[in-house]
Amino acid sequence: MIGVTGASGVLGKILCEKLKYQNIQYSAFNKDIRDYSDLNEWVCINNISYLIHLASKVAVKDVEVNIDTAYDVNVAGTINIIKVLKNSPKPFDLFFASSSHVYKSSSNFIKETDTLEPINSYGLTKYISELL
């Protein structure tokens, strides 16, 4: 079973529509990823084999105003996912979606080899999550 966090976001909605169209079974985690117990229970009950982690506080203005909440969701939520993966009796694969905001600002196309220099607090929370 494929698990999807952030299924109600822009990317999550598109992904879930494509999975549904292809008749691929998936389960959307519609609770708060900051709640380890809910996250762990969802993974176990749904027998998750692959987890696509898209959940994140994204709106840059909102992140700047509510940096504590953004850190909790983007970093602590990702830590919870890592803990669930580590403690799961059945290992699963994890895909983590980051952001171009982790790179130094550029007028050129960004490559994965470009300089990592978060351009705002959102980028910083995603960069920290990448390091995890």
XYZ file of N, CA and C in Angstrom:
396
model
N 0.852 -1.178 0.000
C 0.000 0.000 0.000
C 0.894 1.236 0.000
N 0.530 2.203 -0.801
C 1.240 3.479 -0.833
C 0.560 4.429 0.145
N 1.334 5.062 0.985
C 0.827 6.069 1.899
C 1.234 7.445 1.412
N 0.333 8.408 1.570
C 0.603 9.778 1.128
C 0.284 10.743 2.258
N 1.293 11.505 2.689
C 1.026 12.616 3.604
C 0.886 13.863 2.727
N 0.114 14.820 3.194
C -0.075 16.036 2.413
C -0.986 15.832 1.212
N -1.890 14.860 1.295
C -2.769 14.531 0.171
C -3.762 15.647 -0.156
N -3.964 16.566 0.766
C -4.905 17.659 0.499
C -4.214 18.892 -0.086
N -2.896 18.833 -0.220
C -2.151 19.941 -0.816
C -2.150 19.851 -2.335
N -1.525 20.808 -2.970
C -1.507 20.880 -4.431
C -0.907 19.610 -5.037
N 0.315 19.261 -4.659
C 0.959 18.057 -5.200
C 0.234 16.795 -4.768
N -0.192 16.758 -3.522
C -0.875 15.587 -2.997
C -2.156 15.271 -3.744
N -2.944 16.293 -4.055
C -4.190 16.085 -4.804
C -3.894 15.515 -6.189
N -2.910 16.083 -6.853
C -2.543 15.601 -8.196
C -2.076 14.150 -8.123
N -1.196 13.853 -7.165
C -0.679 12.499 -7.018
C -1.810 11.509 -6.752
N -2.690 11.833 -5.820
C -3.777 10.912 -5.468
C -4.732 10.704 -6.646
N -4.978 11.745 -7.419
C -5.818 11.597 -8.622
C -5.161 10.629 -9.604
N -3.859 10.750 -9.787
C -3.140 9.871 -10.720
C -3.117 8.430 -10.208
N -2.908 8.246 -8.920
C -2.923 6.905 -8.348
C -4.308 6.266 -8.525
N -5.338 7.052 -8.240
C -6.709 6.549 -8.382
C -6.993 6.189 -9.842
N -6.590 7.037 -10.765
C -6.802 6.810 -12.191
C -6.110 5.528 -12.657
N -4.955 5.233 -12.080
C -4.185 4.040 -12.441
C -4.600 2.804 -11.616
N -5.644 2.959 -10.803
C -6.124 1.874 -9.929
C -5.035 1.352 -8.993
N -4.225 2.266 -8.498
C -3.173 1.926 -7.538
C -3.703 2.242 -6.145
N -3.664 1.246 -5.276
C -4.166 1.446 -3.923
C -3.253 2.391 -3.148
N -3.883 3.316 -2.460
C -3.141 4.254 -1.623
C -3.997 4.627 -0.427
N -3.357 5.158 0.570
C -4.040 5.674 1.742
C -3.496 7.064 2.027
N -4.408 8.017 2.174
C -4.017 9.391 2.486
C -4.049 9.587 4.003
N -2.970 10.127 4.527
C -2.934 10.461 5.955
C -3.508 11.857 6.097
N -4.694 11.948 6.678
C -5.401 13.228 6.761
C -5.361 13.839 8.151
N -4.466 13.348 8.980
C -4.333 13.905 10.326
C -3.050 14.722 10.399
N -2.679 15.103 11.587
C -1.526 15.965 11.824
C -0.257 15.121 11.963
N 0.734 15.335 11.085
C 1.965 14.528 11.148
C 2.785 14.808 12.408
N 2.392 15.810 13.160
C 3.075 16.058 14.432
C 2.635 15.076 15.508
N 1.562 14.319 15.231
C 1.055 13.335 16.183
C 1.630 11.964 15.831
N 2.686 11.587 16.537
C 3.386 10.326 16.261
C 2.447 9.122 16.347
N 1.606 9.092 17.369
C 0.719 7.937 17.569
C -0.221 7.738 16.389
N -0.846 8.818 15.919
C -1.748 8.726 14.767
C -0.996 8.276 13.520
N 0.177 8.820 13.330
C 1.000 8.488 12.162
C 1.413 7.009 12.196
N 1.879 6.563 13.339
C 2.310 5.180 13.500
C 1.137 4.216 13.292
N 0.003 4.542 13.881
C -1.182 3.698 13.735
C -1.612 3.601 12.266
N -1.596 4.720 11.560
C -1.969 4.752 10.138
C -1.046 3.862 9.314
N 0.249 3.953 9.545
C 1.216 3.128 8.812
C 0.943 1.644 9.073
N 0.717 1.292 10.329
C 0.507 -0.122 10.684
C -0.823 -0.654 10.157
N -1.901 0.082 10.382
C -3.230 -0.369 9.953
C -3.302 -0.530 8.440
N -2.664 0.367 7.716
C -2.745 0.351 6.253
C -1.639 -0.458 5.595
N -0.789 -1.068 6.402
C 0.288 -1.904 5.869
C 1.082 -1.149 4.787
N 1.518 0.052 5.140
C 2.222 0.922 4.198
C 3.562 0.290 3.784
N 3.784 0.222 2.473
C 5.045 -0.288 1.919
C 5.899 0.842 1.362
N 5.227 1.886 0.884
C 5.887 3.069 0.306
C 5.188 4.293 0.865
N 5.959 5.226 1.388
C 5.359 6.442 1.924
C 5.890 7.639 1.143
N 4.971 8.410 0.607
C 5.320 9.628 -0.120
C 4.979 10.795 0.802
N 6.014 11.448 1.292
C 5.849 12.513 2.290
C 5.818 13.883 1.614
N 4.594 14.422 1.514
C 4.400 15.737 0.902
C 3.891 16.766 1.903
N 3.504 16.338 3.099
C 2.918 17.253 4.080
C 3.924 18.330 4.474
N 3.461 19.572 4.444
C 4.349 20.681 4.764
C 3.564 21.975 4.881
N 4.040 22.861 5.729
C 3.538 24.239 5.721
C 4.332 24.935 4.624
N 3.637 25.421 3.594
C 4.318 25.913 2.403
C 4.199 27.418 2.200
N 3.040 27.977 2.401
C 2.831 29.395 2.088
C 3.901 30.235 2.787
N 4.779 30.827 1.996
C 5.957 31.526 2.527
C 5.566 32.607 3.524
N 4.549 33.410 3.218
C 4.121 34.468 4.151
C 3.665 33.873 5.470
N 2.884 32.786 5.398
C 2.381 32.124 6.603
C 3.535 31.541 7.412
N 4.499 30.958 6.730
C 5.664 30.380 7.416
C 6.434 31.477 8.148
N 6.650 32.607 7.484
C 7.407 33.705 8.107
C 6.704 34.238 9.350
N 5.375 34.271 9.328
C 4.611 34.785 10.463
C 4.499 33.743 11.574
N 4.460 32.473 11.189
C 4.266 31.383 12.146
C 5.420 30.382 12.058
N 6.632 30.848 12.241
C 7.803 30.002 12.070
C 7.800 28.809 13.029
N 7.294 28.976 14.240
C 7.255 27.863 15.191
C 6.378 26.725 14.671
N 5.207 27.071 14.168
C 4.304 26.058 13.619
C 4.917 25.416 12.383
N 5.503 26.217 11.514
C 6.132 25.688 10.299
C 7.260 24.730 10.667
N 8.059 25.080 11.659
C 9.139 24.192 12.099
C 8.548 22.894 12.636
N 7.510 23.011 13.468
C 6.877 21.811 14.030
C 6.371 20.877 12.939
N 5.686 21.421 11.953
C 5.132 20.588 10.885
C 6.242 20.078 9.973
N 7.053 20.983 9.452
C 8.026 20.614 8.426
C 9.206 19.811 8.953
N 9.656 20.119 10.147
C 10.820 19.417 10.697
C 10.388 18.334 11.688
N 9.651 18.712 12.731
C 9.233 17.718 13.736
C 8.330 16.656 13.107
N 7.478 17.055 12.161
C 6.633 16.081 11.462
C 7.469 15.090 10.680
N 8.513 15.575 10.032
C 9.413 14.694 9.290
C 10.171 13.773 10.253
N 10.555 14.296 11.403
C 11.197 13.449 12.421
C 10.251 12.327 12.831
N 8.971 12.634 12.992
C 8.004 11.590 13.342
C 7.941 10.508 12.271
N 7.974 10.909 11.026
C 7.950 9.935 9.932
C 9.201 9.053 9.993
N 10.333 9.658 10.250
C 11.586 8.886 10.363
C 11.502 7.915 11.538
N 10.937 8.361 12.658
C 10.777 7.480 13.827
C 9.856 6.302 13.501
N 8.757 6.586 12.806
C 7.833 5.516 12.426
C 8.552 4.523 11.517
N 9.320 5.025 10.569
C 10.075 4.161 9.662
C 11.067 3.299 10.454
N 11.769 3.935 11.369
C 12.774 3.224 12.163
C 12.144 2.155 13.054
N 10.973 2.451 13.620
C 10.338 1.547 14.581
C 9.339 0.582 13.955
N 9.094 0.711 12.673
C 8.102 -0.135 12.011
C 8.580 -1.583 11.956
N 7.685 -2.527 12.306
C 8.083 -3.934 12.214
C 8.282 -4.369 10.756
N 7.623 -3.672 9.851
C 7.769 -3.961 8.426
C 8.389 -2.725 7.767
N 9.624 -2.829 7.290
C 10.267 -1.665 6.660
C 9.465 -1.169 5.454
N 9.553 0.128 5.208
C 8.919 0.701 4.023
C 9.849 1.734 3.410
N 9.624 1.999 2.127
C 10.422 2.999 1.421
C 9.801 4.370 1.633
N 10.645 5.385 1.633
C 10.196 6.755 1.874
C 10.658 7.667 0.753
N 9.724 8.456 0.233
C 10.049 9.526 -0.706
C 9.714 10.827 -0.012
N 10.677 11.718 0.068
C 10.489 13.023 0.709
C 10.608 14.114 -0.344
N 9.589 14.938 -0.451
C 9.619 16.050 -1.395
C 10.139 17.294 -0.688
N 11.195 17.850 -1.220
C 11.749 19.069 -0.647
C 11.237 20.270 -1.444
N 12.103 21.233 -1.715
C 11.688 22.471 -2.374
C 12.885 23.159 -3.023
N 12.603 23.893 -4.071
C 13.667 24.692 -4.689
C 14.103 25.828 -3.765
N 13.299 26.100 -2.733
C 13.634 27.164 -1.782
C 14.886 26.851 -0.956
N 15.406 25.632 -1.058
C 16.619 25.286 -0.307
C 17.876 25.782 -1.024
N 17.725 26.173 -2.288
C 18.873 26.606 -3.089
C 19.038 28.127 -3.072
N 20.258 28.546 -3.304
C 20.558 29.963 -3.454
C 19.722 30.508 -4.617
N 19.196 31.686 -4.441
C 18.372 32.304 -5.476
C 19.176 32.467 -6.767
N 18.533 32.164 -7.892
C 19.220 32.226 -9.180
C 18.224 32.526 -10.288
N 18.662 33.230 -11.302
C 17.806 33.492 -12.464
C 17.918 32.348 -13.473
N 18.834 31.412 -13.237
C 19.013 30.244 -14.107
C 18.208 29.064 -13.571
N 18.071 28.038 -14.400
C 17.454 26.807 -13.924
C 18.293 26.259 -12.781
N 17.622 25.737 -11.766
C 18.320 25.203 -10.604
C 18.616 23.727 -10.826
N 19.848 23.335 -10.467
C 20.259 21.933 -10.543
C 20.511 21.434 -9.119
N 20.409 20.127 -8.935
C 20.632 19.554 -7.608
C 22.043 19.799 -7.099
N 22.959 20.110 -7.998
C 24.345 20.355 -7.604
C 24.595 21.829 -7.258
N 23.580 22.665 -7.406
C 23.737 24.089 -7.096
C 23.908 24.308 -5.590
N 24.328 25.490 -5.233
C 24.595 25.848 -3.842
C 23.327 25.798 -3.001
N 23.438 25.114 -1.865
C 22.330 25.080 -0.915
C 22.445 26.300 -0.015
N 21.483 27.153 -0.097
C 21.442 28.379 0.700
C 19.984 28.809 0.774
N 19.239 28.291 1.770
C 17.812 28.582 1.861
C 17.523 30.080 1.743
N 16.510 30.383 0.943
C 16.207 31.790 0.655
C 15.179 32.382 1.611
N 14.589 31.548 2.474
C 13.607 32.033 3.442
C 13.418 30.962 4.524
N 12.549 31.234 5.471
C 12.335 30.288 6.577
C 11.740 28.975 6.090
N 10.867 29.036 5.099
C 10.315 27.805 4.534
C 11.450 26.946 3.979
N 12.322 27.548 3.185
C 13.466 26.830 2.635
C 14.355 26.241 3.718
N 14.507 26.983 4.813
C 15.331 26.498 5.923
C 14.710 25.256 6.556
N 13.382 25.276 6.761
C 12.743 24.086 7.357
C 12.843 22.875 6.436
N 12.766 23.100 5.128
C 12.890 21.987 4.180
C 14.340 21.493 4.127
N 15.280 22.416 4.207
C 16.705 22.040 4.214
C 17.027 21.196 5.456
N 16.548 21.630 6.602
C 16.770 20.861 7.838
C 16.187 19.464 7.680
N 14.999 19.384 7.091
C 14.361 18.082 6.879
C 15.176 17.219 5.925
N 15.777 17.822 4.909
C 16.649 17.075 4.004
C 17.826 16.463 4.762
N 18.392 17.230 5.680
C 19.531 16.746 6.456
C 19.154 15.546 7.318
N 17.908 15.528 7.758
C 17.444 14.403 8.585
C 17.454 13.135 7.785
